[in-house]
mmCIF file of C-alpha atoms in Angstrom:
data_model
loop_
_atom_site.group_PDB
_atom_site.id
_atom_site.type_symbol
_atom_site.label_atom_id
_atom_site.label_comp_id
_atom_site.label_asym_id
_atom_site.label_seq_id
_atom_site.Cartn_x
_atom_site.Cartn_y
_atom_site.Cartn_z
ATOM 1 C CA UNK A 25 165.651 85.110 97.884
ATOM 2 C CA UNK A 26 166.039 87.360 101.166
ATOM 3 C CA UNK A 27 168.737 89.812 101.160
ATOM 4 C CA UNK A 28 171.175 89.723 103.878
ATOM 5 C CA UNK A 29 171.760 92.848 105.514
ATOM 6 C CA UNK A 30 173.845 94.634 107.696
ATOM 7 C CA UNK A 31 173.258 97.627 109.695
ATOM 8 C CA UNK A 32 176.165 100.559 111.038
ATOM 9 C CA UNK A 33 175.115 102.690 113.577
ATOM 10 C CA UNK A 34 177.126 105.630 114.324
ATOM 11 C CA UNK A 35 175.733 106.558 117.676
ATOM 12 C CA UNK A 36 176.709 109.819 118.359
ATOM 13 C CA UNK A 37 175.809 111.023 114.747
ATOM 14 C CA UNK A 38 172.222 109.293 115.116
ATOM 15 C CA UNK A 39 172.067 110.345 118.102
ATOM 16 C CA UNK A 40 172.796 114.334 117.104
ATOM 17 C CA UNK A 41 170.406 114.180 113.861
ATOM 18 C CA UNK A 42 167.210 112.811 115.963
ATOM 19 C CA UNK A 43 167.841 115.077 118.533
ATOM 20 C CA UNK A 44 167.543 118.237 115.514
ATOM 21 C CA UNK A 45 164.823 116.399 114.084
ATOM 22 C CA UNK A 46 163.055 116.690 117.885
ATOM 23 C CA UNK A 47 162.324 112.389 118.685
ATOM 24 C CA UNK A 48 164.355 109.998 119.659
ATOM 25 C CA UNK A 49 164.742 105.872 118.507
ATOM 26 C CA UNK A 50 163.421 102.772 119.571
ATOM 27 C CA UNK A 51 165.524 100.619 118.862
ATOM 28 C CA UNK A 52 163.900 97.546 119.282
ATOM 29 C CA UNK A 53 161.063 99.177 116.327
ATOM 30 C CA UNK A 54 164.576 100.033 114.462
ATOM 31 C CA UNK A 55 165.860 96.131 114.537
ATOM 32 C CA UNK A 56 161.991 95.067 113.509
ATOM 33 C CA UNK A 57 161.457 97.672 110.501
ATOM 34 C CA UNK A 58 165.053 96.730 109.184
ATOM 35 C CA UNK A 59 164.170 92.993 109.507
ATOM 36 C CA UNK A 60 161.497 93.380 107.073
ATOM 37 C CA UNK A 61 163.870 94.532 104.629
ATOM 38 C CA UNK A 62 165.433 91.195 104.754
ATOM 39 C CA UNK A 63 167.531 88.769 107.238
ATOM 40 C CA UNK A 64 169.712 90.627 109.836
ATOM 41 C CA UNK A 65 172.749 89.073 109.791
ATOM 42 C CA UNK A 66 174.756 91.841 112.158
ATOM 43 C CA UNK A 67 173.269 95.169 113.719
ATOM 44 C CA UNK A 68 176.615 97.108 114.974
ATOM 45 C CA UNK A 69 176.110 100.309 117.283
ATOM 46 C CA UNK A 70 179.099 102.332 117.339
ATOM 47 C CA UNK A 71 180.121 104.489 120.313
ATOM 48 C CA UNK A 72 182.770 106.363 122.280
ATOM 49 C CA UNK A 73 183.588 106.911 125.492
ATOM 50 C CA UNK A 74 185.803 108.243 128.237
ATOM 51 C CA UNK A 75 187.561 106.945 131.087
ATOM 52 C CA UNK A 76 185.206 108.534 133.330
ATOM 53 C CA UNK A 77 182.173 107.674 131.926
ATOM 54 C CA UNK A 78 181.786 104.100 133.756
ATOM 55 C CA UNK A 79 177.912 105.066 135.117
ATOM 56 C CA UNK A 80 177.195 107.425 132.790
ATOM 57 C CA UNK A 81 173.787 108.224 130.663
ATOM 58 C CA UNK A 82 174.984 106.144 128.207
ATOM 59 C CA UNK A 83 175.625 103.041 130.175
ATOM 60 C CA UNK A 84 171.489 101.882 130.321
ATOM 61 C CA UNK A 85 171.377 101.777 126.045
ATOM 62 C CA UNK A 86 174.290 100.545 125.828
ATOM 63 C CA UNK A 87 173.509 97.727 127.894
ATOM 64 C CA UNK A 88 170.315 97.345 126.578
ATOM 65 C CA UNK A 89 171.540 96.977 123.042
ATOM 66 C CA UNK A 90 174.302 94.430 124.100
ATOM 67 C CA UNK A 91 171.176 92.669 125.378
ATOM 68 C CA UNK A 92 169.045 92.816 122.366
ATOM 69 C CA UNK A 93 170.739 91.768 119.129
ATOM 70 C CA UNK A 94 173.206 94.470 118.648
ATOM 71 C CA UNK A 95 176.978 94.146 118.194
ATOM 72 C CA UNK A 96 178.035 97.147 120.303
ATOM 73 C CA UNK A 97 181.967 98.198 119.653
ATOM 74 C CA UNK A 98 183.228 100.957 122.351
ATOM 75 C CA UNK A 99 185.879 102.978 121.727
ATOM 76 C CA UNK A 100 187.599 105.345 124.663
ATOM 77 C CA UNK A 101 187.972 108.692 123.763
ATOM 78 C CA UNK A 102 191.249 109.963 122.915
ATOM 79 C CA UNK A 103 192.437 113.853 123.854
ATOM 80 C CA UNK A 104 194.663 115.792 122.227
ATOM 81 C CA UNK A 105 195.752 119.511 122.154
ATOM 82 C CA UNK A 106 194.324 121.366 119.577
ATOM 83 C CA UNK A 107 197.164 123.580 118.539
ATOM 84 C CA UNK A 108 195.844 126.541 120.636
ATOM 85 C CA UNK A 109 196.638 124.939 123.936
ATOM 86 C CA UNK A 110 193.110 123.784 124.925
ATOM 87 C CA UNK A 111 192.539 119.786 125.449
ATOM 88 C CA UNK A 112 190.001 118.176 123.001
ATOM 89 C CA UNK A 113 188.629 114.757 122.636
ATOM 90 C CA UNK A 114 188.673 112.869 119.504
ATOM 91 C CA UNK A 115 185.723 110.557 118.700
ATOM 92 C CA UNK A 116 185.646 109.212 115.330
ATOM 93 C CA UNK A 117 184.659 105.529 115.168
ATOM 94 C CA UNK A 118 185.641 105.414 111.031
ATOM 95 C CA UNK A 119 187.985 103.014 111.333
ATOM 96 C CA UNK A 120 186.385 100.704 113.443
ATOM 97 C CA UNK A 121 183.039 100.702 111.480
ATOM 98 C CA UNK A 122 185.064 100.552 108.085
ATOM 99 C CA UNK A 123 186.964 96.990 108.923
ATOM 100 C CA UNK A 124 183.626 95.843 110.359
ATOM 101 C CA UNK A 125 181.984 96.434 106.267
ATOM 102 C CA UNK A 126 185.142 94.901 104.550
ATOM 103 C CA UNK A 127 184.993 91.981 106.852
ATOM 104 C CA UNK A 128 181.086 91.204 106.788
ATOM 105 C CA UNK A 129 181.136 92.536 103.510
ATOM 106 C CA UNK A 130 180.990 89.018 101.422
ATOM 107 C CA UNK A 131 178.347 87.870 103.643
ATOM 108 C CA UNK A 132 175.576 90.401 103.028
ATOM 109 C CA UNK A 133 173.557 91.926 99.872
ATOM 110 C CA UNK A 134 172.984 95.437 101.451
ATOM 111 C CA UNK A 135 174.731 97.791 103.934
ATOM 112 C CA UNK A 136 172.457 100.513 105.850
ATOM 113 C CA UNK A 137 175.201 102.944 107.541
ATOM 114 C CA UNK A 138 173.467 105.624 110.285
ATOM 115 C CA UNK A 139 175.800 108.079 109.686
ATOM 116 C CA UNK A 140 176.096 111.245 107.571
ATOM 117 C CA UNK A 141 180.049 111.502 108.626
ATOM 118 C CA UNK A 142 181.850 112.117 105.164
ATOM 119 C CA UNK A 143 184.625 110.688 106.168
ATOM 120 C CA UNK A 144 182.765 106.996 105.469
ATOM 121 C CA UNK A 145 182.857 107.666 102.003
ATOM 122 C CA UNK A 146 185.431 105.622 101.132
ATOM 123 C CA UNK A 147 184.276 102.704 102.805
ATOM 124 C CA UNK A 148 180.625 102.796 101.380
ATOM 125 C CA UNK A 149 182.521 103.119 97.917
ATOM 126 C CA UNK A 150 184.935 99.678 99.054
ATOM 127 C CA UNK A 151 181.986 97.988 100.028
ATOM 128 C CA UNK A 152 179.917 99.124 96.677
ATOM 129 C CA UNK A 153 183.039 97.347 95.011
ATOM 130 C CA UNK A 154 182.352 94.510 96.592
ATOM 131 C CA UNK A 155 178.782 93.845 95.564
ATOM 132 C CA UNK A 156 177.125 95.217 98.609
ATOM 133 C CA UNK A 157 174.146 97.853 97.883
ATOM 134 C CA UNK A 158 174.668 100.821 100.395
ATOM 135 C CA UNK A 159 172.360 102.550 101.839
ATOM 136 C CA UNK A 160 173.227 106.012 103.775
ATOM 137 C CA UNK A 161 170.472 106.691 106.903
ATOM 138 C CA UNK A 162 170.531 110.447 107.704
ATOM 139 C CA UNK A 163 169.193 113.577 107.395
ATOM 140 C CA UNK A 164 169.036 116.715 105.110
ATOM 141 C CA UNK A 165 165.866 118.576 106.620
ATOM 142 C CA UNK A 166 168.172 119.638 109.598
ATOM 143 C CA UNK A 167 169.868 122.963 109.858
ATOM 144 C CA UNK A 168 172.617 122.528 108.652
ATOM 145 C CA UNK A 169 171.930 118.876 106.840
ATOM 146 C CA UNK A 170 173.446 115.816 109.269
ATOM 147 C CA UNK A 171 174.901 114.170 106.364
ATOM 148 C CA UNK A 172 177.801 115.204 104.260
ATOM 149 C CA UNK A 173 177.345 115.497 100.354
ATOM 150 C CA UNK A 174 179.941 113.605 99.139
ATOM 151 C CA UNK A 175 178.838 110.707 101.392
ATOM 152 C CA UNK A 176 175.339 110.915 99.872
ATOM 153 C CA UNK A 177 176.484 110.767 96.158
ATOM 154 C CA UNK A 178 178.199 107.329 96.915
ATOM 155 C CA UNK A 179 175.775 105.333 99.026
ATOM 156 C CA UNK A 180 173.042 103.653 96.703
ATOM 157 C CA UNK A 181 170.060 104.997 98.186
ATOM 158 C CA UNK A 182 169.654 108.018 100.921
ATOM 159 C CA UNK A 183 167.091 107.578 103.239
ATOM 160 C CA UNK A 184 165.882 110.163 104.992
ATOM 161 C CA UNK A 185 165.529 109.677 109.025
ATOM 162 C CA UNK A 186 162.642 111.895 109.524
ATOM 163 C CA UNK A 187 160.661 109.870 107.066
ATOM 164 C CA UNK A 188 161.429 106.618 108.950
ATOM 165 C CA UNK A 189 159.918 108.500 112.458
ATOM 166 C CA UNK A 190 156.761 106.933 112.928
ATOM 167 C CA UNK A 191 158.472 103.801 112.370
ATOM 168 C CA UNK A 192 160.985 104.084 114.523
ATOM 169 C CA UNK A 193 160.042 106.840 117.041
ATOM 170 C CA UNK A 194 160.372 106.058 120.897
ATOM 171 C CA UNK A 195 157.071 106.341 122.190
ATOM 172 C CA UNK A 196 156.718 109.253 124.620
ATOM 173 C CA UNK A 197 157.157 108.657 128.670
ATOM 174 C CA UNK A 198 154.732 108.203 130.528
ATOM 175 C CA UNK A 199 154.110 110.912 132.994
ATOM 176 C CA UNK A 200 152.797 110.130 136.535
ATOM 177 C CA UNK A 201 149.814 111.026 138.344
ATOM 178 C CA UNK A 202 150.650 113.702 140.230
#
């Protein structure tokens, strides 16, 4: 029997760890490396932005991902004060990610969540409940470690990102003939 699986991409956390770990994704290699753990049934890719960030460098993944077998959920930015008088901007995507698992969750056998944000702990642990195996994609061998403890003693499995980098590396540009 394949497993069904499901795959949670926080973008701005991957996006942070790869960049310490010095590479950056292919996501196209991502999708086919995960596919040979079993049938994709839903690759989400999680991101925030502003108001203001209509052409930004974002815009060209993001598009390419809506494109190419990813379920991309945007969420704008929200500011707030910070207590001191200076304007912040909150980007979590928890919540949306979390009612994504529950909802998928009696459809799959395994969860892999790109994230090392402890505040998905709880929902790896509701989705555990529910049968799914989790699987928690981040990093330790940063400085500091991308992924929060706590959120690493509930998933199933840790994988470390830097050993999935020659699978899933970018290859480097091109440069042109000068």
């Amino acid at each position: 029997m394949t497993d069904r699986i499901a795959l949670f991409i926080d973008g701005a956390n991957l996006h942070t760890t790869v960049k310490n770990l010095g590479f950056e994704v292919d996501f196209r290699r991502l999708l086919l490396e995960f596919g040979k753990h079993g049938q994709i049934v839903r690759a989400y890719f999680y991101t925030v932005v502003r108001d203001d960030d209509e052409f930004s460098s974002l815009r060209p993944l993001v598009d390419w991902l809506d494109y190419n077998g990813y379920a991309v959920r945007r969420k704008a930015a929200k500011q707030h004060d910070d207590g001191d008088g200076r304007r912040r901007m909150k980007r979590s995507i928890g919540i949306e990610l979390a009612v994504d698992a529950l909802e998928i969750a009696p459809r799959i056998d395994q969860a892999f969540v790109f994230s090392g944000d402890g505040d998905l702990r709880a929902v790896v642990e509701a989705v555990r409940r529910k049968g799914v195996r989790v699987s928690v994609v981040s990093s330790i061998r940063t400085k500091p470690p991308m992924i929060a403890d706590e959120l690493r003693r509930h998933a199933d499995v840790f994988v470390e990102l830097e050993n999935l980098r020659t699978l899933i590396e970018r290859p480097p540009h091109p440069i042109a003939p000068e």
